CSV table of C-alpha atoms in Angstrom, one decimal:
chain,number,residue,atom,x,y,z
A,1,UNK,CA,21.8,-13.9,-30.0
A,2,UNK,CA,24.8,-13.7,-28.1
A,3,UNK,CA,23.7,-11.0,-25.3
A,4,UNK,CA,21.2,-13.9,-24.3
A,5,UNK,CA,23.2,-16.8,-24.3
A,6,UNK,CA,25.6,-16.2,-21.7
A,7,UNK,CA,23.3,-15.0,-19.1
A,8,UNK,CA,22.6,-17.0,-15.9
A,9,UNK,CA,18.7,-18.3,-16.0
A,10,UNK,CA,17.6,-18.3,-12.3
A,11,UNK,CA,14.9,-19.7,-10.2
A,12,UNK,CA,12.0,-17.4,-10.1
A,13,UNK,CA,9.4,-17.8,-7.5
A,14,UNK,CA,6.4,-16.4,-6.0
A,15,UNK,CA,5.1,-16.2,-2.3
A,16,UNK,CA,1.4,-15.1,-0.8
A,17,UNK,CA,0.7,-13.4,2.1
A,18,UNK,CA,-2.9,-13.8,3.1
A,19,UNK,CA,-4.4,-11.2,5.5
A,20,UNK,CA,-7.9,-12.5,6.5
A,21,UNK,CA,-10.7,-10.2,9.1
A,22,UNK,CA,-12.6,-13.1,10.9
A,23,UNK,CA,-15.3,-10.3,12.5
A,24,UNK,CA,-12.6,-9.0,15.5
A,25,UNK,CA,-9.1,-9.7,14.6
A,26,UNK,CA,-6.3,-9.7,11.1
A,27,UNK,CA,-4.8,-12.8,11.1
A,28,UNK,CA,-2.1,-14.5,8.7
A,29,UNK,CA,-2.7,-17.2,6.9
A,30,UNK,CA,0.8,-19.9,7.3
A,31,UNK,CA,1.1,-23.3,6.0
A,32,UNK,CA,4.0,-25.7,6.6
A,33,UNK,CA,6.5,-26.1,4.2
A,34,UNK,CA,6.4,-29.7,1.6
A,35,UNK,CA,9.8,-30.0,0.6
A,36,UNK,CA,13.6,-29.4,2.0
A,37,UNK,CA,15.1,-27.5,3.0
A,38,UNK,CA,13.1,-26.5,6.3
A,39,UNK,CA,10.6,-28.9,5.5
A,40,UNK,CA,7.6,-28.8,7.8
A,41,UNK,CA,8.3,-25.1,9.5
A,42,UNK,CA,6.1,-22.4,9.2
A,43,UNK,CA,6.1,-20.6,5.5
A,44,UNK,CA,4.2,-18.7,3.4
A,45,UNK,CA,2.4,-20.3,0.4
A,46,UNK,CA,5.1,-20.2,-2.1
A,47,UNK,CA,6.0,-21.8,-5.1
A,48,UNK,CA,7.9,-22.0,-8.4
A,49,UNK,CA,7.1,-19.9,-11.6
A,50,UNK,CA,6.2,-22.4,-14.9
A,51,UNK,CA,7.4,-21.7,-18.3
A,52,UNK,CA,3.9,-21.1,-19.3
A,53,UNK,CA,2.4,-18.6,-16.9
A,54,UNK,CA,3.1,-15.1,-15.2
A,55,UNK,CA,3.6,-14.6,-11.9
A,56,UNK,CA,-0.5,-13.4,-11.4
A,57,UNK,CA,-0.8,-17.1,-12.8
A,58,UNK,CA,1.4,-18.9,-10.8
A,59,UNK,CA,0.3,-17.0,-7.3
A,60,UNK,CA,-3.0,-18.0,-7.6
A,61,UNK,CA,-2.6,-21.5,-8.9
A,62,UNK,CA,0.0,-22.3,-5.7
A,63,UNK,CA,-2.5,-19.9,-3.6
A,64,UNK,CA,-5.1,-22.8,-5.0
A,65,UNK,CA,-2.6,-26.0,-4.7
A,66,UNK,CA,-1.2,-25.2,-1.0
A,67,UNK,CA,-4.2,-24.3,0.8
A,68,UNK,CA,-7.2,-24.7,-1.8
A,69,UNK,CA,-8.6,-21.0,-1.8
A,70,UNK,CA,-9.5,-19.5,-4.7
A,71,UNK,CA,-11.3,-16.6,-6.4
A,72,UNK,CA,-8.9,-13.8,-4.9
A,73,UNK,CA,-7.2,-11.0,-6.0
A,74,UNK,CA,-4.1,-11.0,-5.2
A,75,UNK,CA,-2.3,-7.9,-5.3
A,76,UNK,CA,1.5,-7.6,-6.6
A,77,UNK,CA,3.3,-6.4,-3.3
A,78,UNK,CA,7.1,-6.3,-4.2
A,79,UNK,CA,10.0,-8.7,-6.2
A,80,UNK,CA,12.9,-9.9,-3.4
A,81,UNK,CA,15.8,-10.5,-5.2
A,82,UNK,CA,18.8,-10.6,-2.2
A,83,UNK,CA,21.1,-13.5,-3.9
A,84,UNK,CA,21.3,-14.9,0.0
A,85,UNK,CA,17.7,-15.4,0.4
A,86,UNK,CA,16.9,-19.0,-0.3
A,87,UNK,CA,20.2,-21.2,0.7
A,88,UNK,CA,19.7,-24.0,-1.5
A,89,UNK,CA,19.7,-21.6,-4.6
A,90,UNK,CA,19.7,-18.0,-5.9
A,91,UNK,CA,15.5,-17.4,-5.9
A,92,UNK,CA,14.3,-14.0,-7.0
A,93,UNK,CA,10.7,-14.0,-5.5
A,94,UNK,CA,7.6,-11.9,-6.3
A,95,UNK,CA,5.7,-11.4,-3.7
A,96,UNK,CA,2.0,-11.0,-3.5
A,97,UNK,CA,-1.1,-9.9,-1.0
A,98,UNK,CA,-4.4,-9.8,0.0
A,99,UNK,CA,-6.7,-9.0,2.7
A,100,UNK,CA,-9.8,-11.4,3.0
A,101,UNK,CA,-12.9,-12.2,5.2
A,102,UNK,CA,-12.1,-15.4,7.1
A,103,UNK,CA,-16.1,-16.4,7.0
A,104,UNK,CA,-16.5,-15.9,3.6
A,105,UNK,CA,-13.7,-18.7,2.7
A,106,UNK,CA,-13.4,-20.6,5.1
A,107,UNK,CA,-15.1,-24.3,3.7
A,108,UNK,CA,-12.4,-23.7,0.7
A,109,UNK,CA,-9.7,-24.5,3.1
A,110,UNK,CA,-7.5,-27.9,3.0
A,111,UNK,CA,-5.5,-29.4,5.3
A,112,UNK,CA,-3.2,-30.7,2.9
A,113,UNK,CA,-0.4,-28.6,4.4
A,114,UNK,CA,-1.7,-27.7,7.3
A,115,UNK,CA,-2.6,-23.9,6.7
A,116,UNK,CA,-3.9,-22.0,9.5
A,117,UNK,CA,-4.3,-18.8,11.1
A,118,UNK,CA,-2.3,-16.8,13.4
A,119,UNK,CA,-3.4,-13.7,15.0
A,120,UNK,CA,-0.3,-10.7,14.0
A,121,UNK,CA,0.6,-10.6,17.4
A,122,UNK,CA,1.5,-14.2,17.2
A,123,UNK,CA,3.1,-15.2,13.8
A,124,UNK,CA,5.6,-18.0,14.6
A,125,UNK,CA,9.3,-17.6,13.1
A,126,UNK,CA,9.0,-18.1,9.2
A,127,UNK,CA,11.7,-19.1,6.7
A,128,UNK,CA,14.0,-17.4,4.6
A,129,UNK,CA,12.9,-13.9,4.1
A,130,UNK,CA,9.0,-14.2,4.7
A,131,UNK,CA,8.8,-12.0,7.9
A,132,UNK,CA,10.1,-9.1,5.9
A,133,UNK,CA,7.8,-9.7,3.3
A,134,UNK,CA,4.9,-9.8,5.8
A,135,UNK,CA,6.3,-6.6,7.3
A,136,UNK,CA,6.2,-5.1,4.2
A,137,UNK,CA,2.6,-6.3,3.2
A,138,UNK,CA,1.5,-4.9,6.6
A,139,UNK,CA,2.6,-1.5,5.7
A,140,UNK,CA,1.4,-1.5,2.0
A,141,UNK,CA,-2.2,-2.4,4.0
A,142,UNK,CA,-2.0,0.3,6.4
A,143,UNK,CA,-1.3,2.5,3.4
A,144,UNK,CA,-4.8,1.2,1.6
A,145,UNK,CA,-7.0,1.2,4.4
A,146,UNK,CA,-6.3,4.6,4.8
A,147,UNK,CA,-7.6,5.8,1.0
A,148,UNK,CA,-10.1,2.9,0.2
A,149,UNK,CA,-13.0,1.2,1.6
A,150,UNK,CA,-10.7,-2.1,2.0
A,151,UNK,CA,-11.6,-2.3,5.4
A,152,UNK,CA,-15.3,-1.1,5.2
A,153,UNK,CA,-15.5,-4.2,3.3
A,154,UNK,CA,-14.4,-6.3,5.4
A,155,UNK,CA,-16.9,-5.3,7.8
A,156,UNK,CA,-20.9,-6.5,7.9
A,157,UNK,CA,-23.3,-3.7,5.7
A,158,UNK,CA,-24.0,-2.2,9.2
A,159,UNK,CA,-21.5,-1.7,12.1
A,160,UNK,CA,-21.2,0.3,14.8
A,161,UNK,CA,-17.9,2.7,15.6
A,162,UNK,CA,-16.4,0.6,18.6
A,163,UNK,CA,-15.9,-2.5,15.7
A,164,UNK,CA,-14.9,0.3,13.5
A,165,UNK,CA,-11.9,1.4,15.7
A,166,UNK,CA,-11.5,-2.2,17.0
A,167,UNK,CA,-10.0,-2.9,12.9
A,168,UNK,CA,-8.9,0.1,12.9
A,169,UNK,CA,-6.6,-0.4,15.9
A,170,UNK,CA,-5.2,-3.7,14.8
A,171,UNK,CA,-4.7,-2.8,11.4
A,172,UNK,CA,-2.7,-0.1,12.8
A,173,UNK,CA,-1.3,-1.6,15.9
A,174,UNK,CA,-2.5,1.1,17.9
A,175,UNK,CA,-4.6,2.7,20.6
A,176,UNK,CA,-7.2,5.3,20.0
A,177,UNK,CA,-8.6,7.5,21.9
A,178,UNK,CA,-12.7,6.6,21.9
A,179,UNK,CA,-14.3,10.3,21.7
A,180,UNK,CA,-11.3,11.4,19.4
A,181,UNK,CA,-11.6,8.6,16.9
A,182,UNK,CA,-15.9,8.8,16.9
A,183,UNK,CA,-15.6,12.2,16.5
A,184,UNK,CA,-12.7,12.6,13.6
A,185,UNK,CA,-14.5,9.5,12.0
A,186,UNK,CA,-17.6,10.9,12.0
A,187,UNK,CA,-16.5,14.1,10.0
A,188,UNK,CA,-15.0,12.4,7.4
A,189,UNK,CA,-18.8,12.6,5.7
A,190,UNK,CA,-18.2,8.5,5.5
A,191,UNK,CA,-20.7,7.3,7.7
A,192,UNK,CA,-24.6,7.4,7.2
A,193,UNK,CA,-26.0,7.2,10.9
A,194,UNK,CA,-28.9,4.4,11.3
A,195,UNK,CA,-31.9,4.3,13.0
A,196,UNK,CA,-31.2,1.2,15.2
A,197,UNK,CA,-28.2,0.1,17.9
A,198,UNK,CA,-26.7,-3.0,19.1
A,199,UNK,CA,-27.9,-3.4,22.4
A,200,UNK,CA,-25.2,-6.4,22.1
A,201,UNK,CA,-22.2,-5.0,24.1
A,202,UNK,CA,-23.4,-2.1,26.0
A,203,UNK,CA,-26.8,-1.3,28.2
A,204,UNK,CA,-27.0,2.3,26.5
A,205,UNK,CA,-26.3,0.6,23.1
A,206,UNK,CA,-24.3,1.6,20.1
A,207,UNK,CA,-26.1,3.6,16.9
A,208,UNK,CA,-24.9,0.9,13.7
A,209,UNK,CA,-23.5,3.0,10.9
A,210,UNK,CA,-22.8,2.7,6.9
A,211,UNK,CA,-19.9,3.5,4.8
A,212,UNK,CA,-21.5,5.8,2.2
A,213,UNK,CA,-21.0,4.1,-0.5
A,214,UNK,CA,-22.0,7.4,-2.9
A,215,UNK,CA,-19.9,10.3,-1.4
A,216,UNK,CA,-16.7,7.6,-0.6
A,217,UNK,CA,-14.6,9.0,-3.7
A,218,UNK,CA,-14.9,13.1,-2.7
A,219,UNK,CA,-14.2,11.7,1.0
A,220,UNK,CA,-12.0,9.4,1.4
A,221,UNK,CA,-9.0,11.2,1.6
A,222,UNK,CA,-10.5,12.7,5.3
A,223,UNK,CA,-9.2,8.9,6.8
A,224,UNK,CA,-5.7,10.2,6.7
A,225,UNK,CA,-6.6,12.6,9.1
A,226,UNK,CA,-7.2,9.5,11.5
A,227,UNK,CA,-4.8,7.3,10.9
A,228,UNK,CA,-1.5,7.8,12.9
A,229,UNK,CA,1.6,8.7,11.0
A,230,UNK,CA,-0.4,9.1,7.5
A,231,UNK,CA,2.8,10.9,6.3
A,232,UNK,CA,4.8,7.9,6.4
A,233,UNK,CA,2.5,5.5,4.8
A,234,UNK,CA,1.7,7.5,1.5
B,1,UNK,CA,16.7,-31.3,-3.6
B,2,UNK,CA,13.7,-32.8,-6.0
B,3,UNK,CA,11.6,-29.6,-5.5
B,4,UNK,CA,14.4,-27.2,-6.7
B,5,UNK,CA,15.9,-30.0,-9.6
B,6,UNK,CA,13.2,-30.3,-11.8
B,7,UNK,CA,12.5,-26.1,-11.7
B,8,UNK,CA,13.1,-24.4,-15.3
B,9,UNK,CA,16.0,-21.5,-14.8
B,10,UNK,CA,14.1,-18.1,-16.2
B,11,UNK,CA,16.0,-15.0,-17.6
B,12,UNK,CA,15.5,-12.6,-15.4
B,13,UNK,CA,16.3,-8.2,-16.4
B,14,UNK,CA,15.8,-5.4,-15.4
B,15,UNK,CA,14.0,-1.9,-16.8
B,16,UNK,CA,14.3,1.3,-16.0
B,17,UNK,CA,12.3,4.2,-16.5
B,18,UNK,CA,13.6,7.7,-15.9
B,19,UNK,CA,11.4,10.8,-16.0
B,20,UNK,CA,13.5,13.8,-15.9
B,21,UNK,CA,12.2,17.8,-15.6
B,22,UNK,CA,14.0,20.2,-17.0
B,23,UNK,CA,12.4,23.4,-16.1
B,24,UNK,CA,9.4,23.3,-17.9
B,25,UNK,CA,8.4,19.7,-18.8
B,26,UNK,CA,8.9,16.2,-17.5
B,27,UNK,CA,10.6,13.9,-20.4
B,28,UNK,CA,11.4,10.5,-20.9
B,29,UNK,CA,14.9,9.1,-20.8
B,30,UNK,CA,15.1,6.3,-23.7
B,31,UNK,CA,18.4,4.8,-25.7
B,32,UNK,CA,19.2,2.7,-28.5
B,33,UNK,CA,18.8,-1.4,-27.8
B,34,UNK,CA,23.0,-2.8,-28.3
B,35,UNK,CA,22.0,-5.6,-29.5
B,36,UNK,CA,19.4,-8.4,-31.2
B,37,UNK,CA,16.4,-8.8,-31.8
B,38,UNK,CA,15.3,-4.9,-32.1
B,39,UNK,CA,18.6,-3.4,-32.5
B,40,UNK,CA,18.9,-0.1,-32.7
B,41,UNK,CA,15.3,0.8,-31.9
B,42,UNK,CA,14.0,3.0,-28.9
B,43,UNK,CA,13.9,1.3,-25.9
B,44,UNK,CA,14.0,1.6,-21.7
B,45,UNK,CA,17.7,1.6,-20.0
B,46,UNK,CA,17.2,-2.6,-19.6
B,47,UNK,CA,19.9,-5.8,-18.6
B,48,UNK,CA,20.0,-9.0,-17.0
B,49,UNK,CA,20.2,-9.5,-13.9
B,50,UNK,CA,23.7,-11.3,-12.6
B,51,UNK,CA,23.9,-14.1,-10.1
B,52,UNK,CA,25.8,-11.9,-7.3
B,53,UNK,CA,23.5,-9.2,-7.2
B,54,UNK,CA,20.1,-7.7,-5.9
B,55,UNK,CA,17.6,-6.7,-9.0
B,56,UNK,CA,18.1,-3.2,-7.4
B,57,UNK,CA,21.5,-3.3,-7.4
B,58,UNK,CA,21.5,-4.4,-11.5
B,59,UNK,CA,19.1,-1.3,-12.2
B,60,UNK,CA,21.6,0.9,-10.6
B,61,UNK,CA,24.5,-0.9,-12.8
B,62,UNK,CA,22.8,-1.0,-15.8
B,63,UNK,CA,21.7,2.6,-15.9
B,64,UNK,CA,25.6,3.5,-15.4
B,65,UNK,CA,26.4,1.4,-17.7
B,66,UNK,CA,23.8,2.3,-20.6
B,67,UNK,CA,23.8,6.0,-19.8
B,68,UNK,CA,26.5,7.1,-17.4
B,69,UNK,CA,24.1,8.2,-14.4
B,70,UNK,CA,24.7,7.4,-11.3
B,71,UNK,CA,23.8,7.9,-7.5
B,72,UNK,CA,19.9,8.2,-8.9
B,73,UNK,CA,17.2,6.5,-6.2
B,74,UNK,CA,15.5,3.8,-8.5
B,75,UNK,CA,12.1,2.6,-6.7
B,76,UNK,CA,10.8,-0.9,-7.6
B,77,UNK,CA,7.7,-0.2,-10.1
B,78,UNK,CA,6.7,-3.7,-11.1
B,79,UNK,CA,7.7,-7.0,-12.2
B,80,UNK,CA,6.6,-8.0,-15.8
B,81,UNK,CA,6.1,-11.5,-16.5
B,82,UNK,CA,3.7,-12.3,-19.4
B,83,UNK,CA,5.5,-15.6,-20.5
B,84,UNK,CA,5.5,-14.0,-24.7
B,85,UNK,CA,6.9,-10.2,-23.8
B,86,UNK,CA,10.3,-11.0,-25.4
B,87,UNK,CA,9.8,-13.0,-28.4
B,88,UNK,CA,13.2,-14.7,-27.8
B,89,UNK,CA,12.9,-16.0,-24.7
B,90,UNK,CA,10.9,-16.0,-21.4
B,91,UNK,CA,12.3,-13.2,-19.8
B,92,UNK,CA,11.1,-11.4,-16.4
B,93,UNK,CA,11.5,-8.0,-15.9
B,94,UNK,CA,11.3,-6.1,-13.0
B,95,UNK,CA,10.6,-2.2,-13.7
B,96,UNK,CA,12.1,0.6,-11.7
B,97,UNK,CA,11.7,4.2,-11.8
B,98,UNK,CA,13.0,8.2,-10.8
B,99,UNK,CA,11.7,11.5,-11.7
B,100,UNK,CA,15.4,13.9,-12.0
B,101,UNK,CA,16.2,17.1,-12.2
B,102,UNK,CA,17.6,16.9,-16.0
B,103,UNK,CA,20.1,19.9,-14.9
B,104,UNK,CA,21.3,17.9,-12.1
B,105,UNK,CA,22.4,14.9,-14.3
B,106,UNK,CA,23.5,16.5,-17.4
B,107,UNK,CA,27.0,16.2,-17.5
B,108,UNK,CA,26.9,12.6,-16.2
B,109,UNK,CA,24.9,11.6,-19.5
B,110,UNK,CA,26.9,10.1,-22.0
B,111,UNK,CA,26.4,9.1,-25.8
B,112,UNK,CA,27.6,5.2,-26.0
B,113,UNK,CA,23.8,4.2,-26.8
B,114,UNK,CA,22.3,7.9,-27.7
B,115,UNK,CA,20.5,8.1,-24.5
B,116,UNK,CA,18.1,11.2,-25.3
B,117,UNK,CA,15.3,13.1,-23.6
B,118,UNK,CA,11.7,12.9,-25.2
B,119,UNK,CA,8.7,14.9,-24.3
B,120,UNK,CA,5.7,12.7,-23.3
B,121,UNK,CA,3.8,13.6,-25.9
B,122,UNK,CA,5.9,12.4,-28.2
B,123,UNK,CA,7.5,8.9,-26.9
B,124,UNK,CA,8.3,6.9,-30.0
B,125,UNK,CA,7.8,3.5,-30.5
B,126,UNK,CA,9.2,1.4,-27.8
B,127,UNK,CA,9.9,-2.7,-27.9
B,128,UNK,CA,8.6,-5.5,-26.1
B,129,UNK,CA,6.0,-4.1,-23.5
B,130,UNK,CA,8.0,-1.3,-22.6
B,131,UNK,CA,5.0,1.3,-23.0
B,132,UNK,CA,2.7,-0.6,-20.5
B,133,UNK,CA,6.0,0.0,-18.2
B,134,UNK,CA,5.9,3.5,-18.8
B,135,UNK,CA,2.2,4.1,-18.2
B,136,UNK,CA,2.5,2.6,-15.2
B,137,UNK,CA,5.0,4.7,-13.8
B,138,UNK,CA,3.3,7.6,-15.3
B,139,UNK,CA,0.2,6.6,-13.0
B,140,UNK,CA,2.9,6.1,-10.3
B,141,UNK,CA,4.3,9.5,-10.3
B,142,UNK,CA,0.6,11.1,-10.2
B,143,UNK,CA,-0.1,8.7,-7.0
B,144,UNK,CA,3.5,10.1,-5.3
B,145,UNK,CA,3.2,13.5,-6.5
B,146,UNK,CA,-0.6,14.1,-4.8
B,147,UNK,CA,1.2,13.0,-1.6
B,148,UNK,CA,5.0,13.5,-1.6
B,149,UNK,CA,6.7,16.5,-1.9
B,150,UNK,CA,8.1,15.3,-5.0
B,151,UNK,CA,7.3,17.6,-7.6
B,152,UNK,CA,8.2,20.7,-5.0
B,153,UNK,CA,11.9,19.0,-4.9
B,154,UNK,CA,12.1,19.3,-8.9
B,155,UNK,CA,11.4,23.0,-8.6
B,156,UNK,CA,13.9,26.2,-7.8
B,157,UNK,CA,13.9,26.8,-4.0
B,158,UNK,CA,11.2,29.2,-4.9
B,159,UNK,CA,9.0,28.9,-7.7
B,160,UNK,CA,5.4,31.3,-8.8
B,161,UNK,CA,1.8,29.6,-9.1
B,162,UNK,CA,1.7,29.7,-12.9
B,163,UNK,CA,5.3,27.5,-12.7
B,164,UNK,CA,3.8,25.2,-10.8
B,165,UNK,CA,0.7,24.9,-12.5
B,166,UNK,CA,2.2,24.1,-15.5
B,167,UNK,CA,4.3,21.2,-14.0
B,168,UNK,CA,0.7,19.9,-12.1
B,169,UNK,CA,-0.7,20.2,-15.8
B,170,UNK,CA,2.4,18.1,-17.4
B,171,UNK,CA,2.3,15.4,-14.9
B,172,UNK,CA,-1.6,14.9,-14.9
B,173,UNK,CA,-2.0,15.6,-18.5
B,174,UNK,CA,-4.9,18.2,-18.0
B,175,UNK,CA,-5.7,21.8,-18.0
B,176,UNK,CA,-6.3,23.4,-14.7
B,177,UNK,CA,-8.1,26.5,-14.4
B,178,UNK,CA,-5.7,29.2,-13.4
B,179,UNK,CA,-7.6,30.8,-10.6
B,180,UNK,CA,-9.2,27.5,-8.7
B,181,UNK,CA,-5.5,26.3,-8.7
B,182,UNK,CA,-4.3,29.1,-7.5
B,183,UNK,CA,-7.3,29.1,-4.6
B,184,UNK,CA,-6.9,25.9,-3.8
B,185,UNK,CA,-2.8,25.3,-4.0
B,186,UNK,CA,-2.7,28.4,-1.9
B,187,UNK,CA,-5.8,26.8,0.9
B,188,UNK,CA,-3.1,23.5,1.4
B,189,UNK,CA,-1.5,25.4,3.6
B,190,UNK,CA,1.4,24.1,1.7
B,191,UNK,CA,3.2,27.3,0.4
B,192,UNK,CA,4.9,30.0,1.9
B,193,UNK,CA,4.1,33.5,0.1
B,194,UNK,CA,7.6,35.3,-0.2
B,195,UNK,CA,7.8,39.2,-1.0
B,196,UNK,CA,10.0,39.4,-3.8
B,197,UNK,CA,8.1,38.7,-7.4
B,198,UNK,CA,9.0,37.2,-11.0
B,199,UNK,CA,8.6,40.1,-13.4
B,200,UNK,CA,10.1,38.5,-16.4
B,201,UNK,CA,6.8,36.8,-17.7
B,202,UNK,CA,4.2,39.3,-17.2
B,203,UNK,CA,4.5,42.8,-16.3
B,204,UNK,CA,2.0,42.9,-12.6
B,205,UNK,CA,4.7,40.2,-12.1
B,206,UNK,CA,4.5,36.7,-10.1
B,207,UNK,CA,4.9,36.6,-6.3
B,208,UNK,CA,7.4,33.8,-5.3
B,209,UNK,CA,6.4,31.0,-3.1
B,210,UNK,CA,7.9,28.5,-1.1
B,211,UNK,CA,7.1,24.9,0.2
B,212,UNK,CA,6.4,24.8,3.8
B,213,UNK,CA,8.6,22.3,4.8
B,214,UNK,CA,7.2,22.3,8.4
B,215,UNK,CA,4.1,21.8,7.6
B,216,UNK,CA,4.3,19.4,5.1
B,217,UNK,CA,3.4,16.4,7.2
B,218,UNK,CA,0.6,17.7,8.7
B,219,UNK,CA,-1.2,19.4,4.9
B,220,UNK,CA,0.1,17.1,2.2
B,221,UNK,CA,-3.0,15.1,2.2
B,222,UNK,CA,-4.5,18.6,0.6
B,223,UNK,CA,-3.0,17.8,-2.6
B,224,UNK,CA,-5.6,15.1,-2.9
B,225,UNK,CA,-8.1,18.1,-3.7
B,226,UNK,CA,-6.5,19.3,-6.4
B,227,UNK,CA,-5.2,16.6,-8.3
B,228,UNK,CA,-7.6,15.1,-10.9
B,229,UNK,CA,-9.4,11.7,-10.3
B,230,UNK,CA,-7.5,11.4,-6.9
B,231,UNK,CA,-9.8,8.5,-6.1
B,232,UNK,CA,-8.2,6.6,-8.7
B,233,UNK,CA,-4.5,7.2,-7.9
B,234,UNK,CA,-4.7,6.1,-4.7
């Protein structure tokens, strides 16, 4: 087969870019590189593609090897392909994403290489291209938070709107107005109003609420009313 | 560099599916395979990717070099990895996709590898695992089309209701009923009634619409009520 034998194989790799909610705050998930070049400086858990497996397969077994978390679905973000982005050697990487709660998997969690997490505000320079694929993963999150119940998820069965908007705000690296967000939230139809409050953070108390769970599909499309530049995401 | 050394090199190609409308349907744009295994059989505009350039850059060459288009925008669909999808070799294949105006691109289209138009309905046989390719970008273009202007750009500066409908019916494979489309299409706020009509089809005539360019940004999300199982495309 002649068309095949004069191409060029090349390396094909995958990386992860783990988003994880620990109650207050998205953080990234980092781990320090194993091998040269840029040995020991801040990456995200990447790997090489076997003979053997897809890229689904080989993201979750490296997901599994570097940092010992398992069990997620990783989503396939995008393939970077730029013939300049790994020095060494052309790489073509496909990479993936997912948005966890911390609590939930934290005992998995090695120390093998080193993984932690770093608030968004605070992500330390990364290799090769992995800031622009955590830019992009950021933006593909934005653009799922506001048409699913992602970050309703994320959040305990009951919470009340200033931890709402408090996600909300850092998914979106924003500012809301308080009255303006309660208010355009609550006509969405997406929250069921409770009986009790969290006496927690305020004297007067704040009313917990529920993503309703049974009218989320003929609603959901009301959250790109709140979120800002909704145009640009979808 | 151990890591890199012992790494198998992996064929990577490209794949490109191109929708086209041509006034009254959306078709498929599908040639003739060049060369073995599955020669001469139906198949997506497809390559390998060369060492010196992006996998975007290769989709752009290949489809000029397969069909003669050119100056198309080719978004990144997905990347196809099952290690058994080309029974020659392990290949990966990252998928791209574009919805045309056929008229547009006509006279670009040339004959080298018989590059023809089929309905949707009546897609032959295609190799490797190019149908799973082009059901996904079918799902794609329903996602982009509830929320992008998309289909509006594939339509005559103005355009009647029942024209429209019958695109919204051809991309979401469904009957709509021709008055709640009409209700609802015209409650977006997304259309601009004009005060000339179409007489050709029926004798009351069609009045003329426009998109609402202005007000796109602020009513797309409207779309979302009208399409079918929008909860699922998004």
């Amino acid at each position: 087969m002649a068309e095949y034998q004069y191409q060029t194989r090349i390396l094909v790799a995958v990386d992860c870019i783990l988003f994880g909610f620990d109650g207050e705050q998205i953080q990234l998930l980092l781990i320090k590189r194993g091998f040269e070049p840029m040995k020991h400086q801040w990456s995200l858990m990447g790997g090489f593609v076997q003979p053997d497996e897809s890229t689904d397969d080989a993201a979750n077994r490296i997901l599994k090897q570097l940092t010992g978390l398992e069990g997620i679905y990783l989503e396939q973000l995008h393939t970077f392909s730029s013939p300049d982005r790994d020095p060494i050697e052309r790489t073509v990487s496909i990479a993936y994403f997912a948005l966890i709660d911390i609590k939930q998997y934290q005992q998995q969690l090695t120390d093998q290489f080193q993984a932690a997490w770093f608030p968004m505000q605070d992500i330390p320079t990364l290799i090769f291209d992995h800031e622009q694929m955590v830019k992009m993963a950021r933006q593909r999150l934005r653009y799922k938070a506001a048409s699913h119940p992602v970050l309703f998820e994320l959040l305990p069965q009951k919470f009340t709107l200033p931890v709402l908007q408090h996600l909300f705000e850092d998914v979106y690296d924003t500012q809301f107005d308080k009255g303006n967000f309660s208010r355009k939230m609550l006509s969405t139809g997406l929250l069921l109003k409770q009986t009790d409050k969290d006496k927690g953070s305020s004297k007067k108390g704040a009313f917990y609420y529920k993503l309703d769970k049974k009218n989320y599909k003929k609603n959901f499309h009301q959250l790109l009313r709140i979120v800002p530049n909704a145009h640009e995401l979808i």
